[in-house]
Short mmCIF file of N, CA, C and O in Angstrom, two decimals:
data_model
loop_
_atom_site.label_atom_id
_atom_site.label_comp_id
_atom_site.label_asym_id
_atom_site.label_seq_id
_atom_site.Cartn_x
_atom_site.Cartn_y
_atom_site.Cartn_z
N MET A 1 -12.71 -2.23 -10.28
CA MET A 1 -12.05 -1.47 -9.22
C MET A 1 -12.99 -1.43 -8.02
O MET A 1 -14.16 -1.10 -8.15
N PHE A 2 -12.46 -1.77 -6.85
CA PHE A 2 -13.24 -1.69 -5.62
C PHE A 2 -13.36 -0.22 -5.24
O PHE A 2 -12.37 0.52 -5.30
N GLU A 3 -14.55 0.22 -4.86
CA GLU A 3 -14.72 1.62 -4.47
C GLU A 3 -15.85 1.77 -3.47
O GLU A 3 -16.77 0.95 -3.41
N LYS A 4 -15.76 2.81 -2.68
CA LYS A 4 -16.78 3.16 -1.69
C LYS A 4 -16.95 4.67 -1.68
O LYS A 4 -16.00 5.43 -1.92
N LYS A 5 -18.15 5.09 -1.38
CA LYS A 5 -18.42 6.52 -1.17
C LYS A 5 -18.25 6.79 0.32
O LYS A 5 -18.82 6.11 1.16
N LEU A 6 -17.44 7.79 0.63
CA LEU A 6 -17.18 8.21 2.00
C LEU A 6 -17.42 9.71 2.09
O LEU A 6 -17.63 10.37 1.08
N MET A 7 -17.37 10.24 3.30
CA MET A 7 -17.60 11.67 3.48
C MET A 7 -16.36 12.31 4.09
O MET A 7 -15.71 11.72 4.95
N ALA A 8 -16.05 13.49 3.63
CA ALA A 8 -14.99 14.29 4.24
C ALA A 8 -15.60 14.98 5.47
O ALA A 8 -16.38 15.92 5.33
N GLY A 9 -15.28 14.47 6.63
CA GLY A 9 -15.89 14.94 7.87
C GLY A 9 -15.09 16.04 8.55
O GLY A 9 -13.99 16.42 8.13
N TRP A 10 -15.66 16.54 9.61
CA TRP A 10 -15.07 17.64 10.39
C TRP A 10 -13.64 17.31 10.80
O TRP A 10 -12.74 18.13 10.67
N GLY A 11 -13.41 16.10 11.28
CA GLY A 11 -12.08 15.70 11.73
C GLY A 11 -11.07 15.53 10.61
O GLY A 11 -9.88 15.35 10.86
N ASP A 12 -11.54 15.56 9.37
CA ASP A 12 -10.65 15.41 8.21
C ASP A 12 -10.10 16.74 7.71
O ASP A 12 -9.27 16.77 6.80
N MET A 13 -10.57 17.84 8.27
CA MET A 13 -10.22 19.17 7.75
C MET A 13 -8.97 19.73 8.43
O MET A 13 -8.63 19.38 9.55
N ASP A 14 -8.31 20.65 7.73
CA ASP A 14 -7.16 21.35 8.29
C ASP A 14 -7.45 22.84 8.41
O ASP A 14 -8.56 23.30 8.12
N PHE A 15 -6.46 23.61 8.80
CA PHE A 15 -6.60 25.04 9.03
C PHE A 15 -7.00 25.79 7.75
O PHE A 15 -7.63 26.85 7.82
N ASN A 16 -6.67 25.23 6.59
CA ASN A 16 -7.00 25.88 5.31
C ASN A 16 -8.41 25.54 4.83
O ASN A 16 -8.77 25.88 3.71
N SER A 17 -9.17 24.85 5.65
CA SER A 17 -10.57 24.49 5.36
C SER A 17 -10.71 23.48 4.23
O SER A 17 -11.72 23.43 3.55
N HIS A 18 -9.67 22.65 4.04
CA HIS A 18 -9.80 21.54 3.10
C HIS A 18 -9.25 20.28 3.77
O HIS A 18 -8.71 20.33 4.86
N MET A 19 -9.46 19.14 3.11
CA MET A 19 -9.07 17.87 3.70
C MET A 19 -7.56 17.84 3.93
O MET A 19 -6.78 18.16 3.04
N ARG A 20 -7.17 17.46 5.16
CA ARG A 20 -5.76 17.44 5.55
C ARG A 20 -5.05 16.21 4.96
O ARG A 20 -5.68 15.22 4.62
N ASN A 21 -3.74 16.31 4.84
CA ASN A 21 -2.98 15.26 4.17
C ASN A 21 -3.13 13.90 4.84
O ASN A 21 -3.32 12.89 4.16
N THR A 22 -3.08 13.83 6.15
CA THR A 22 -3.18 12.52 6.81
C THR A 22 -4.58 11.93 6.69
O THR A 22 -4.75 10.71 6.77
N ALA A 23 -5.60 12.75 6.47
CA ALA A 23 -6.95 12.23 6.27
C ALA A 23 -7.03 11.42 4.97
O ALA A 23 -7.77 10.44 4.90
N PHE A 24 -6.28 11.84 3.96
CA PHE A 24 -6.25 11.06 2.72
C PHE A 24 -5.69 9.66 2.98
O PHE A 24 -6.22 8.66 2.49
N MET A 25 -4.63 9.58 3.78
CA MET A 25 -4.06 8.27 4.12
C MET A 25 -5.04 7.45 4.95
O MET A 25 -5.14 6.23 4.79
N ASP A 26 -5.76 8.12 5.86
CA ASP A 26 -6.77 7.42 6.66
C ASP A 26 -7.84 6.80 5.77
O ASP A 26 -8.26 5.65 5.97
N LYS A 27 -8.31 7.55 4.76
CA LYS A 27 -9.34 7.03 3.85
C LYS A 27 -8.80 5.85 3.06
O LYS A 27 -9.51 4.87 2.82
N ALA A 28 -7.53 5.91 2.64
CA ALA A 28 -6.92 4.79 1.91
C ALA A 28 -6.84 3.56 2.82
O ALA A 28 -7.09 2.43 2.38
N GLY A 29 -6.49 3.75 4.09
CA GLY A 29 -6.47 2.65 5.05
C GLY A 29 -7.86 2.07 5.28
O GLY A 29 -8.04 0.85 5.36
N ASP A 30 -8.85 2.95 5.38
CA ASP A 30 -10.23 2.49 5.58
C ASP A 30 -10.69 1.62 4.41
O ASP A 30 -11.30 0.57 4.62
N ILE A 31 -10.40 2.05 3.19
CA ILE A 31 -10.87 1.30 2.02
C ILE A 31 -10.19 -0.06 1.94
O ILE A 31 -10.81 -1.06 1.56
N ARG A 32 -8.91 -0.14 2.33
CA ARG A 32 -8.21 -1.44 2.37
C ARG A 32 -8.91 -2.39 3.33
O ARG A 32 -9.16 -3.55 3.01
N MET A 33 -9.23 -1.88 4.52
CA MET A 33 -9.85 -2.74 5.52
C MET A 33 -11.28 -3.10 5.14
O MET A 33 -11.74 -4.21 5.41
N MET A 34 -12.01 -2.20 4.49
CA MET A 34 -13.35 -2.52 3.99
C MET A 34 -13.28 -3.63 2.95
O MET A 34 -14.09 -4.56 2.97
N PHE A 35 -12.31 -3.53 2.04
CA PHE A 35 -12.15 -4.55 1.02
C PHE A 35 -11.87 -5.91 1.66
O PHE A 35 -12.51 -6.91 1.33
N LEU A 36 -10.91 -5.95 2.58
CA LEU A 36 -10.58 -7.22 3.23
C LEU A 36 -11.79 -7.78 3.97
O LEU A 36 -12.09 -8.97 3.87
N SER A 37 -12.49 -6.93 4.69
CA SER A 37 -13.66 -7.37 5.45
C SER A 37 -14.74 -7.94 4.54
O SER A 37 -15.31 -9.01 4.82
N GLU A 38 -15.02 -7.26 3.44
CA GLU A 38 -16.05 -7.72 2.51
C GLU A 38 -15.66 -8.98 1.74
O GLU A 38 -16.50 -9.62 1.12
N HIS A 39 -14.36 -9.32 1.80
CA HIS A 39 -13.89 -10.50 1.08
C HIS A 39 -13.41 -11.60 2.02
O HIS A 39 -12.53 -12.40 1.68
N GLY A 40 -14.01 -11.64 3.22
CA GLY A 40 -13.77 -12.75 4.13
C GLY A 40 -12.65 -12.56 5.14
O GLY A 40 -12.33 -13.49 5.88
N PHE A 41 -12.07 -11.36 5.19
CA PHE A 41 -10.98 -11.13 6.12
C PHE A 41 -11.22 -9.89 6.98
O PHE A 41 -10.46 -8.92 6.92
N PRO A 42 -12.30 -9.93 7.81
CA PRO A 42 -12.50 -8.82 8.76
C PRO A 42 -11.38 -8.87 9.80
O PRO A 42 -10.63 -9.86 9.89
N ILE A 43 -11.27 -7.84 10.58
CA ILE A 43 -10.19 -7.77 11.58
C ILE A 43 -10.21 -8.99 12.50
O ILE A 43 -9.15 -9.48 12.90
N SER A 44 -11.38 -9.51 12.82
CA SER A 44 -11.46 -10.69 13.70
C SER A 44 -10.76 -11.89 13.07
O SER A 44 -10.10 -12.67 13.77
N GLU A 45 -10.88 -12.06 11.76
CA GLU A 45 -10.21 -13.17 11.08
C GLU A 45 -8.71 -12.94 11.02
O GLU A 45 -7.92 -13.88 11.23
N LEU A 46 -8.29 -11.72 10.76
CA LEU A 46 -6.85 -11.42 10.77
C LEU A 46 -6.26 -11.66 12.15
O LEU A 46 -5.15 -12.20 12.27
N MET A 47 -7.00 -11.29 13.20
CA MET A 47 -6.53 -11.54 14.56
C MET A 47 -6.45 -13.04 14.85
O MET A 47 -5.51 -13.50 15.50
N ARG A 48 -7.43 -13.79 14.36
CA ARG A 48 -7.40 -15.25 14.55
C ARG A 48 -6.18 -15.85 13.87
O ARG A 48 -5.51 -16.73 14.42
N LEU A 49 -5.86 -15.34 12.67
CA LEU A 49 -4.69 -15.82 11.93
C LEU A 49 -3.38 -15.26 12.49
O LEU A 49 -2.30 -15.72 12.12
N LYS A 50 -3.49 -14.25 13.35
CA LYS A 50 -2.34 -13.58 13.94
C LYS A 50 -1.42 -12.96 12.88
O LYS A 50 -0.20 -13.05 12.96
N ILE A 51 -2.08 -12.32 11.88
CA ILE A 51 -1.34 -11.58 10.86
C ILE A 51 -2.03 -10.24 10.63
O ILE A 51 -3.22 -10.08 10.92
N GLY A 52 -1.28 -9.31 10.10
CA GLY A 52 -1.88 -8.01 9.80
C GLY A 52 -1.14 -7.33 8.67
O GLY A 52 0.05 -7.58 8.45
N PRO A 53 -1.85 -6.46 7.95
CA PRO A 53 -1.19 -5.69 6.90
C PRO A 53 -0.33 -4.60 7.53
O PRO A 53 -0.75 -3.94 8.47
N VAL A 54 0.87 -4.44 7.02
CA VAL A 54 1.75 -3.40 7.53
C VAL A 54 2.22 -2.55 6.35
O VAL A 54 2.67 -3.08 5.33
N VAL A 55 2.05 -1.24 6.47
CA VAL A 55 2.46 -0.31 5.43
C VAL A 55 3.87 0.18 5.75
O VAL A 55 4.14 0.62 6.87
N MET A 56 4.75 0.11 4.75
CA MET A 56 6.13 0.55 4.92
C MET A 56 6.41 1.88 4.24
O MET A 56 7.38 2.56 4.55
N LYS A 57 5.51 2.25 3.29
CA LYS A 57 5.70 3.52 2.60
C LYS A 57 4.38 3.97 2.01
O LYS A 57 3.65 3.16 1.44
N ASP A 58 4.07 5.25 2.17
CA ASP A 58 2.92 5.88 1.53
C ASP A 58 3.42 7.02 0.68
O ASP A 58 4.29 7.79 1.11
N GLU A 59 2.87 7.14 -0.52
CA GLU A 59 3.15 8.29 -1.38
C GLU A 59 1.81 8.91 -1.76
O GLU A 59 0.88 8.19 -2.13
N ILE A 60 1.73 10.23 -1.66
CA ILE A 60 0.49 10.92 -1.99
C ILE A 60 0.79 12.01 -3.02
O ILE A 60 1.72 12.79 -2.86
N ALA A 61 -0.04 12.04 -4.05
CA ALA A 61 -0.01 13.14 -5.01
C ALA A 61 -1.36 13.85 -4.91
O ALA A 61 -2.41 13.19 -4.91
N TYR A 62 -1.33 15.17 -4.77
CA TYR A 62 -2.54 15.97 -4.62
C TYR A 62 -2.85 16.68 -5.93
O TYR A 62 -1.96 17.20 -6.58
N PHE A 63 -4.14 16.72 -6.26
CA PHE A 63 -4.57 17.35 -7.51
C PHE A 63 -5.61 18.45 -7.29
O PHE A 63 -5.51 19.51 -7.87
N LYS A 64 -6.63 18.18 -6.47
CA LYS A 64 -7.71 19.14 -6.23
C LYS A 64 -8.11 19.07 -4.76
O LYS A 64 -7.96 18.05 -4.11
N GLU A 65 -8.68 20.16 -4.27
CA GLU A 65 -9.13 20.22 -2.88
C GLU A 65 -10.40 19.39 -2.67
O GLU A 65 -11.23 19.25 -3.55
N VAL A 66 -10.52 18.88 -1.44
CA VAL A 66 -11.75 18.27 -0.95
C VAL A 66 -12.20 19.12 0.23
O VAL A 66 -11.41 19.42 1.13
N MET A 67 -13.48 19.49 0.21
CA MET A 67 -14.02 20.39 1.23
C MET A 67 -14.91 19.62 2.22
O MET A 67 -15.34 18.50 1.95
N LEU A 68 -15.22 20.27 3.33
CA LEU A 68 -16.05 19.69 4.39
C LEU A 68 -17.38 19.20 3.83
O LEU A 68 -18.05 19.91 3.08
N LEU A 69 -17.73 17.98 4.20
CA LEU A 69 -18.97 17.29 3.85
C LEU A 69 -19.06 16.87 2.39
O LEU A 69 -20.11 16.40 1.94
N ASP A 70 -17.97 17.00 1.63
CA ASP A 70 -17.96 16.46 0.27
C ASP A 70 -18.09 14.94 0.35
O ASP A 70 -17.43 14.29 1.17
N GLU A 71 -18.94 14.40 -0.52
CA GLU A 71 -19.01 12.95 -0.65
C GLU A 71 -17.93 12.56 -1.65
O GLU A 71 -17.96 12.99 -2.81
N ILE A 72 -16.97 11.79 -1.18
CA ILE A 72 -15.86 11.39 -2.03
C ILE A 72 -15.98 9.91 -2.38
O ILE A 72 -16.59 9.14 -1.64
N THR A 73 -15.42 9.54 -3.50
CA THR A 73 -15.32 8.14 -3.87
C THR A 73 -13.86 7.75 -3.71
O THR A 73 -12.97 8.45 -4.20
N VAL A 74 -13.63 6.67 -2.97
CA VAL A 74 -12.28 6.18 -2.76
C VAL A 74 -12.19 4.81 -3.41
O VAL A 74 -13.02 3.94 -3.15
N THR A 75 -11.19 4.63 -4.27
CA THR A 75 -11.01 3.38 -4.99
C THR A 75 -9.84 2.60 -4.42
O THR A 75 -9.01 3.14 -3.68
N LEU A 76 -9.78 1.33 -4.78
CA LEU A 76 -8.67 0.48 -4.38
C LEU A 76 -8.32 -0.45 -5.52
O LEU A 76 -9.20 -1.15 -6.06
N GLY A 77 -7.06 -0.44 -5.90
CA GLY A 77 -6.55 -1.36 -6.90
C GLY A 77 -5.16 -1.82 -6.49
O GLY A 77 -4.54 -1.23 -5.61
N VAL A 78 -4.67 -2.86 -7.13
CA VAL A 78 -3.34 -3.37 -6.82
C VAL A 78 -2.37 -2.88 -7.90
O VAL A 78 -2.59 -3.05 -9.09
N ALA A 79 -1.31 -2.19 -7.45
CA ALA A 79 -0.30 -1.63 -8.36
C ALA A 79 0.94 -2.51 -8.41
O ALA A 79 1.77 -2.36 -9.30
N GLY A 80 1.08 -3.43 -7.46
CA GLY A 80 2.21 -4.34 -7.45
C GLY A 80 1.96 -5.47 -6.47
O GLY A 80 1.27 -5.28 -5.47
N LEU A 81 2.51 -6.64 -6.78
CA LEU A 81 2.30 -7.79 -5.91
C LEU A 81 3.43 -8.79 -6.14
O LEU A 81 3.79 -9.06 -7.29
N ALA A 82 4.00 -9.31 -5.06
CA ALA A 82 4.98 -10.40 -5.16
C ALA A 82 4.22 -11.68 -5.46
O ALA A 82 3.06 -11.84 -5.02
N PRO A 83 4.81 -12.61 -6.18
CA PRO A 83 4.12 -13.87 -6.49
C PRO A 83 3.60 -14.60 -5.26
O PRO A 83 2.52 -15.21 -5.30
N ASP A 84 4.32 -14.51 -4.13
CA ASP A 84 3.87 -15.17 -2.91
C ASP A 84 2.99 -14.27 -2.05
O ASP A 84 2.53 -14.67 -0.98
N GLY A 85 2.77 -13.03 -2.49
CA GLY A 85 1.90 -12.10 -1.76
C GLY A 85 2.54 -11.44 -0.56
O GLY A 85 1.88 -10.68 0.15
N SER A 86 3.82 -11.71 -0.31
CA SER A 86 4.47 -11.17 0.88
C SER A 86 4.68 -9.66 0.81
O SER A 86 4.79 -9.00 1.84
N ARG A 87 4.74 -9.13 -0.40
CA ARG A 87 4.83 -7.68 -0.60
C ARG A 87 3.73 -7.26 -1.55
O ARG A 87 3.38 -7.99 -2.47
N TRP A 88 3.20 -6.05 -1.31
CA TRP A 88 2.14 -5.52 -2.17
C TRP A 88 2.25 -4.01 -2.25
O TRP A 88 2.85 -3.37 -1.40
N GLN A 89 1.67 -3.51 -3.32
CA GLN A 89 1.57 -2.07 -3.51
C GLN A 89 0.13 -1.80 -3.93
O GLN A 89 -0.34 -2.35 -4.94
N LEU A 90 -0.58 -1.03 -3.11
CA LEU A 90 -1.98 -0.74 -3.36
C LEU A 90 -2.15 0.73 -3.73
O LEU A 90 -1.42 1.59 -3.24
N ARG A 91 -3.12 1.00 -4.59
CA ARG A 91 -3.36 2.36 -5.06
C ARG A 91 -4.80 2.74 -4.76
O ARG A 91 -5.73 2.00 -5.08
N SER A 92 -4.96 3.91 -4.17
CA SER A 92 -6.29 4.46 -3.92
C SER A 92 -6.37 5.84 -4.55
O SER A 92 -5.49 6.68 -4.36
N ASP A 93 -7.43 6.06 -5.31
CA ASP A 93 -7.74 7.39 -5.83
C ASP A 93 -8.88 7.96 -5.01
O ASP A 93 -9.84 7.24 -4.68
N VAL A 94 -8.78 9.24 -4.68
CA VAL A 94 -9.85 9.95 -4.00
C VAL A 94 -10.44 10.89 -5.05
O VAL A 94 -9.75 11.76 -5.59
N ILE A 95 -11.72 10.68 -5.33
CA ILE A 95 -12.40 11.41 -6.40
C ILE A 95 -13.48 12.30 -5.80
O ILE A 95 -14.28 11.86 -4.98
N ARG A 96 -13.47 13.54 -6.21
CA ARG A 96 -14.43 14.53 -5.71
C ARG A 96 -15.82 14.29 -6.29
O ARG A 96 -15.99 13.55 -7.26
N PRO A 97 -16.84 14.97 -5.73
CA PRO A 97 -18.21 14.83 -6.25
C PRO A 97 -18.34 15.23 -7.72
O PRO A 97 -19.19 14.70 -8.43
N ASP A 98 -17.46 16.13 -8.20
CA ASP A 98 -17.53 16.55 -9.60
C ASP A 98 -16.78 15.59 -10.54
O ASP A 98 -16.65 15.84 -11.73
N GLY A 99 -16.29 14.47 -9.98
CA GLY A 99 -15.60 13.47 -10.78
C GLY A 99 -14.12 13.71 -10.97
O GLY A 99 -13.44 12.90 -11.60
N LYS A 100 -13.61 14.81 -10.44
CA LYS A 100 -12.19 15.12 -10.60
C LYS A 100 -11.35 14.42 -9.54
O LYS A 100 -11.75 14.30 -8.38
N LEU A 101 -10.16 13.99 -9.96
CA LEU A 101 -9.23 13.34 -9.05
C LEU A 101 -8.70 14.36 -8.05
O LEU A 101 -8.14 15.39 -8.44
N ALA A 102 -8.88 14.06 -6.76
CA ALA A 102 -8.38 14.94 -5.71
C ALA A 102 -6.99 14.52 -5.25
O ALA A 102 -6.12 15.36 -5.04
N ALA A 103 -6.79 13.21 -5.12
CA ALA A 103 -5.50 12.71 -4.64
C ALA A 103 -5.34 11.24 -5.04
O ALA A 103 -6.33 10.54 -5.25
N ARG A 104 -4.08 10.84 -5.13
CA ARG A 104 -3.74 9.44 -5.42
C ARG A 104 -2.76 8.99 -4.35
O ARG A 104 -1.71 9.62 -4.15
N ILE A 105 -3.10 7.91 -3.66
CA ILE A 105 -2.28 7.37 -2.58
C ILE A 105 -1.77 6.00 -3.02
O ILE A 105 -2.55 5.13 -3.40
N THR A 106 -0.45 5.82 -2.97
CA THR A 106 0.15 4.53 -3.26
C THR A 106 0.83 4.06 -1.98
O THR A 106 1.70 4.74 -1.44
N SER A 107 0.39 2.89 -1.49
CA SER A 107 0.91 2.34 -0.24
C SER A 107 1.63 1.03 -0.53
O SER A 107 1.07 0.15 -1.18
N THR A 108 2.85 0.93 -0.04
CA THR A 108 3.65 -0.28 -0.20
C THR A 108 3.74 -0.97 1.15
O THR A 108 4.04 -0.32 2.16
N GLY A 109 3.47 -2.26 1.17
CA GLY A 109 3.48 -2.98 2.44
C GLY A 109 3.65 -4.46 2.27
O GLY A 109 4.05 -4.96 1.21
N GLY A 110 3.33 -5.15 3.34
CA GLY A 110 3.43 -6.60 3.38
C GLY A 110 2.58 -7.14 4.51
O GLY A 110 1.81 -6.41 5.13
N TRP A 111 2.72 -8.42 4.76
CA TRP A 111 1.96 -9.10 5.81
C TRP A 111 2.87 -9.39 6.98
O TRP A 111 3.94 -9.98 6.82
N LEU A 112 2.45 -8.97 8.16
CA LEU A 112 3.24 -9.12 9.38
C LEU A 112 2.70 -10.25 10.23
O LEU A 112 1.50 -10.27 10.55
N ASP A 113 3.57 -11.18 10.60
CA ASP A 113 3.24 -12.22 11.58
C ASP A 113 3.24 -11.52 12.93
O ASP A 113 4.29 -11.02 13.37
N LEU A 114 2.09 -11.46 13.59
CA LEU A 114 1.97 -10.67 14.81
C LEU A 114 2.68 -11.30 16.00
O LEU A 114 2.95 -10.61 16.99
N ASN A 115 3.00 -12.61 15.94
CA ASN A 115 3.78 -13.24 17.01
C ASN A 115 5.27 -13.11 16.76
O ASN A 115 6.01 -12.66 17.62
N ALA A 116 5.72 -13.49 15.57
CA ALA A 116 7.15 -13.47 15.24
C ALA A 116 7.64 -12.06 14.92
O ALA A 116 8.84 -11.81 14.95
N ARG A 117 6.70 -11.13 14.60
CA ARG A 117 7.03 -9.74 14.25
C ARG A 117 7.96 -9.69 13.05
O ARG A 117 8.94 -8.95 13.01
N LYS A 118 7.64 -10.52 12.04
CA LYS A 118 8.40 -10.49 10.79
C LYS A 118 7.44 -10.65 9.63
O LYS A 118 6.31 -11.11 9.79
N LEU A 119 7.91 -10.25 8.44
CA LEU A 119 7.08 -10.35 7.25
C LEU A 119 6.96 -11.79 6.81
O LEU A 119 7.91 -12.57 6.90
N ILE A 120 5.74 -12.13 6.34
CA ILE A 120 5.46 -13.49 5.91
C ILE A 120 4.64 -13.45 4.62
O ILE A 120 4.11 -12.41 4.23
N ALA A 121 4.54 -14.60 3.97
CA ALA A 121 3.60 -14.76 2.86
C ALA A 121 2.23 -15.05 3.48
O ALA A 121 2.14 -15.78 4.46
N PRO A 122 1.17 -14.49 2.93
CA PRO A 122 -0.16 -14.72 3.50
C PRO A 122 -0.66 -16.12 3.16
O PRO A 122 -0.15 -16.76 2.23
N PRO A 123 -1.67 -16.60 3.89
CA PRO A 123 -2.29 -17.87 3.53
C PRO A 123 -2.88 -17.77 2.11
O PRO A 123 -3.21 -16.67 1.65
N PRO A 124 -3.03 -18.89 1.42
CA PRO A 124 -3.51 -18.87 0.03
C PRO A 124 -4.81 -18.11 -0.19
O PRO A 124 -4.94 -17.38 -1.18
N ALA A 125 -5.77 -18.22 0.72
CA ALA A 125 -7.06 -17.53 0.53
C ALA A 125 -6.88 -16.01 0.61
O ALA A 125 -7.55 -15.27 -0.12
N LEU A 126 -5.99 -15.56 1.46
CA LEU A 126 -5.73 -14.12 1.57
C LEU A 126 -4.97 -13.61 0.35
O LEU A 126 -5.27 -12.54 -0.18
N LEU A 127 -4.02 -14.39 -0.13
CA LEU A 127 -3.32 -14.04 -1.36
C LEU A 127 -4.31 -13.93 -2.52
O LEU A 127 -4.27 -12.98 -3.29
N ALA A 128 -5.24 -14.87 -2.60
CA ALA A 128 -6.25 -14.85 -3.67
C ALA A 128 -7.11 -13.60 -3.58
O ALA A 128 -7.54 -13.05 -4.61
N THR A 129 -7.34 -13.10 -2.37
CA THR A 129 -8.13 -11.89 -2.18
C THR A 129 -7.40 -10.69 -2.79
O THR A 129 -8.01 -9.89 -3.49
N TRP A 130 -6.10 -10.55 -2.52
CA TRP A 130 -5.33 -9.46 -3.12
C TRP A 130 -5.28 -9.62 -4.63
O TRP A 130 -5.36 -8.66 -5.37
N GLN A 131 -5.13 -10.86 -5.10
CA GLN A 131 -5.06 -11.11 -6.54
C GLN A 131 -6.38 -10.79 -7.24
O GLN A 131 -6.39 -10.53 -8.44
N ALA A 132 -7.49 -10.78 -6.50
CA ALA A 132 -8.80 -10.48 -7.07
C ALA A 132 -9.01 -8.99 -7.33
O ALA A 132 -9.91 -8.60 -8.07
N LEU A 133 -8.17 -8.16 -6.73
CA LEU A 133 -8.27 -6.72 -6.96
C LEU A 133 -7.93 -6.38 -8.41
O LEU A 133 -7.07 -7.02 -9.02
N ALA A 134 -8.59 -5.36 -8.92
CA ALA A 134 -8.26 -4.87 -10.26
C ALA A 134 -6.82 -4.34 -10.25
O ALA A 134 -6.40 -3.69 -9.29
N ARG A 135 -6.09 -4.63 -11.31
CA ARG A 135 -4.72 -4.14 -11.44
C ARG A 135 -4.70 -2.75 -12.05
O ARG A 135 -5.47 -2.46 -12.97
N THR A 136 -3.80 -1.92 -11.56
CA THR A 136 -3.62 -0.59 -12.14
C THR A 136 -2.90 -0.73 -13.48
O THR A 136 -2.29 -1.78 -13.76
N ASP A 137 -2.96 0.32 -14.29
CA ASP A 137 -2.30 0.30 -15.60
C ASP A 137 -0.79 0.09 -15.50
O ASP A 137 -0.18 -0.44 -16.41
N ASP A 138 -0.22 0.53 -14.38
CA ASP A 138 1.24 0.42 -14.20
C ASP A 138 1.63 -0.72 -13.26
O ASP A 138 2.70 -0.70 -12.65
N PHE A 139 0.78 -1.75 -13.15
CA PHE A 139 1.05 -2.89 -12.26
C PHE A 139 2.43 -3.46 -12.54
O PHE A 139 2.86 -3.57 -13.68
N GLN A 140 3.10 -3.84 -11.44
CA GLN A 140 4.41 -4.48 -11.57
C GLN A 140 4.53 -5.64 -10.59
O GLN A 140 3.98 -5.57 -9.49
N GLU A 141 5.24 -6.67 -11.00
CA GLU A 141 5.50 -7.78 -10.09
C GLU A 141 6.62 -7.36 -9.14
O GLU A 141 7.64 -6.81 -9.58
N LEU A 142 6.41 -7.60 -7.86
CA LEU A 142 7.38 -7.22 -6.83
C LEU A 142 8.19 -8.44 -6.39
O LEU A 142 7.73 -9.58 -6.55
N ASN A 143 9.34 -8.19 -5.81
CA ASN A 143 10.15 -9.26 -5.23
C ASN A 143 9.54 -9.70 -3.91
O ASN A 143 8.90 -8.91 -3.22
N THR A 144 9.78 -10.93 -3.55
CA THR A 144 9.29 -11.45 -2.28
C THR A 144 10.00 -10.78 -1.10
O THR A 144 11.13 -10.30 -1.25
N SER A 145 9.34 -10.77 0.05
CA SER A 145 9.96 -10.28 1.28
C SER A 145 10.56 -11.42 2.08
O SER A 145 11.23 -11.20 3.09
N ILE A 146 10.30 -12.64 1.66
CA ILE A 146 10.77 -13.82 2.39
C ILE A 146 12.22 -14.09 2.04
O ILE A 146 12.59 -14.18 0.87
N LYS A 147 13.03 -14.22 3.06
CA LYS A 147 14.46 -14.47 2.84
C LYS A 147 14.78 -15.92 2.99
O LYS A 147 14.19 -16.69 3.63
#
């Protein structure tokens, strides 16, 4: 499982003094981009290819609070993937310093052709990068987005 240690910063907090809901989605987005960057697809390469990841749905389940300056571990795994890679479902767990699960984010998306503004299958090397992610226990094969 790909994972990084991140910090719950001042801008991540809400009025109740714990991490706000959209901050969890931000951390899940950050971990996706860190994974892609570390595996040969930094934003500069995606821009050169004129493609980008697009999220169509996020689901969040909350379990425990995260407080200001907590060092959190954010994981990334693949929960679903179309054979051609045009659709994907990624899962991120946010784990507190005490090892307890704080939140689970499941994001469903695909690859957007930035010129044509439509979903496409990624190039083979990018597909292989998603395929290299650890699969979640409930992994499922998804239907293609290509019509």
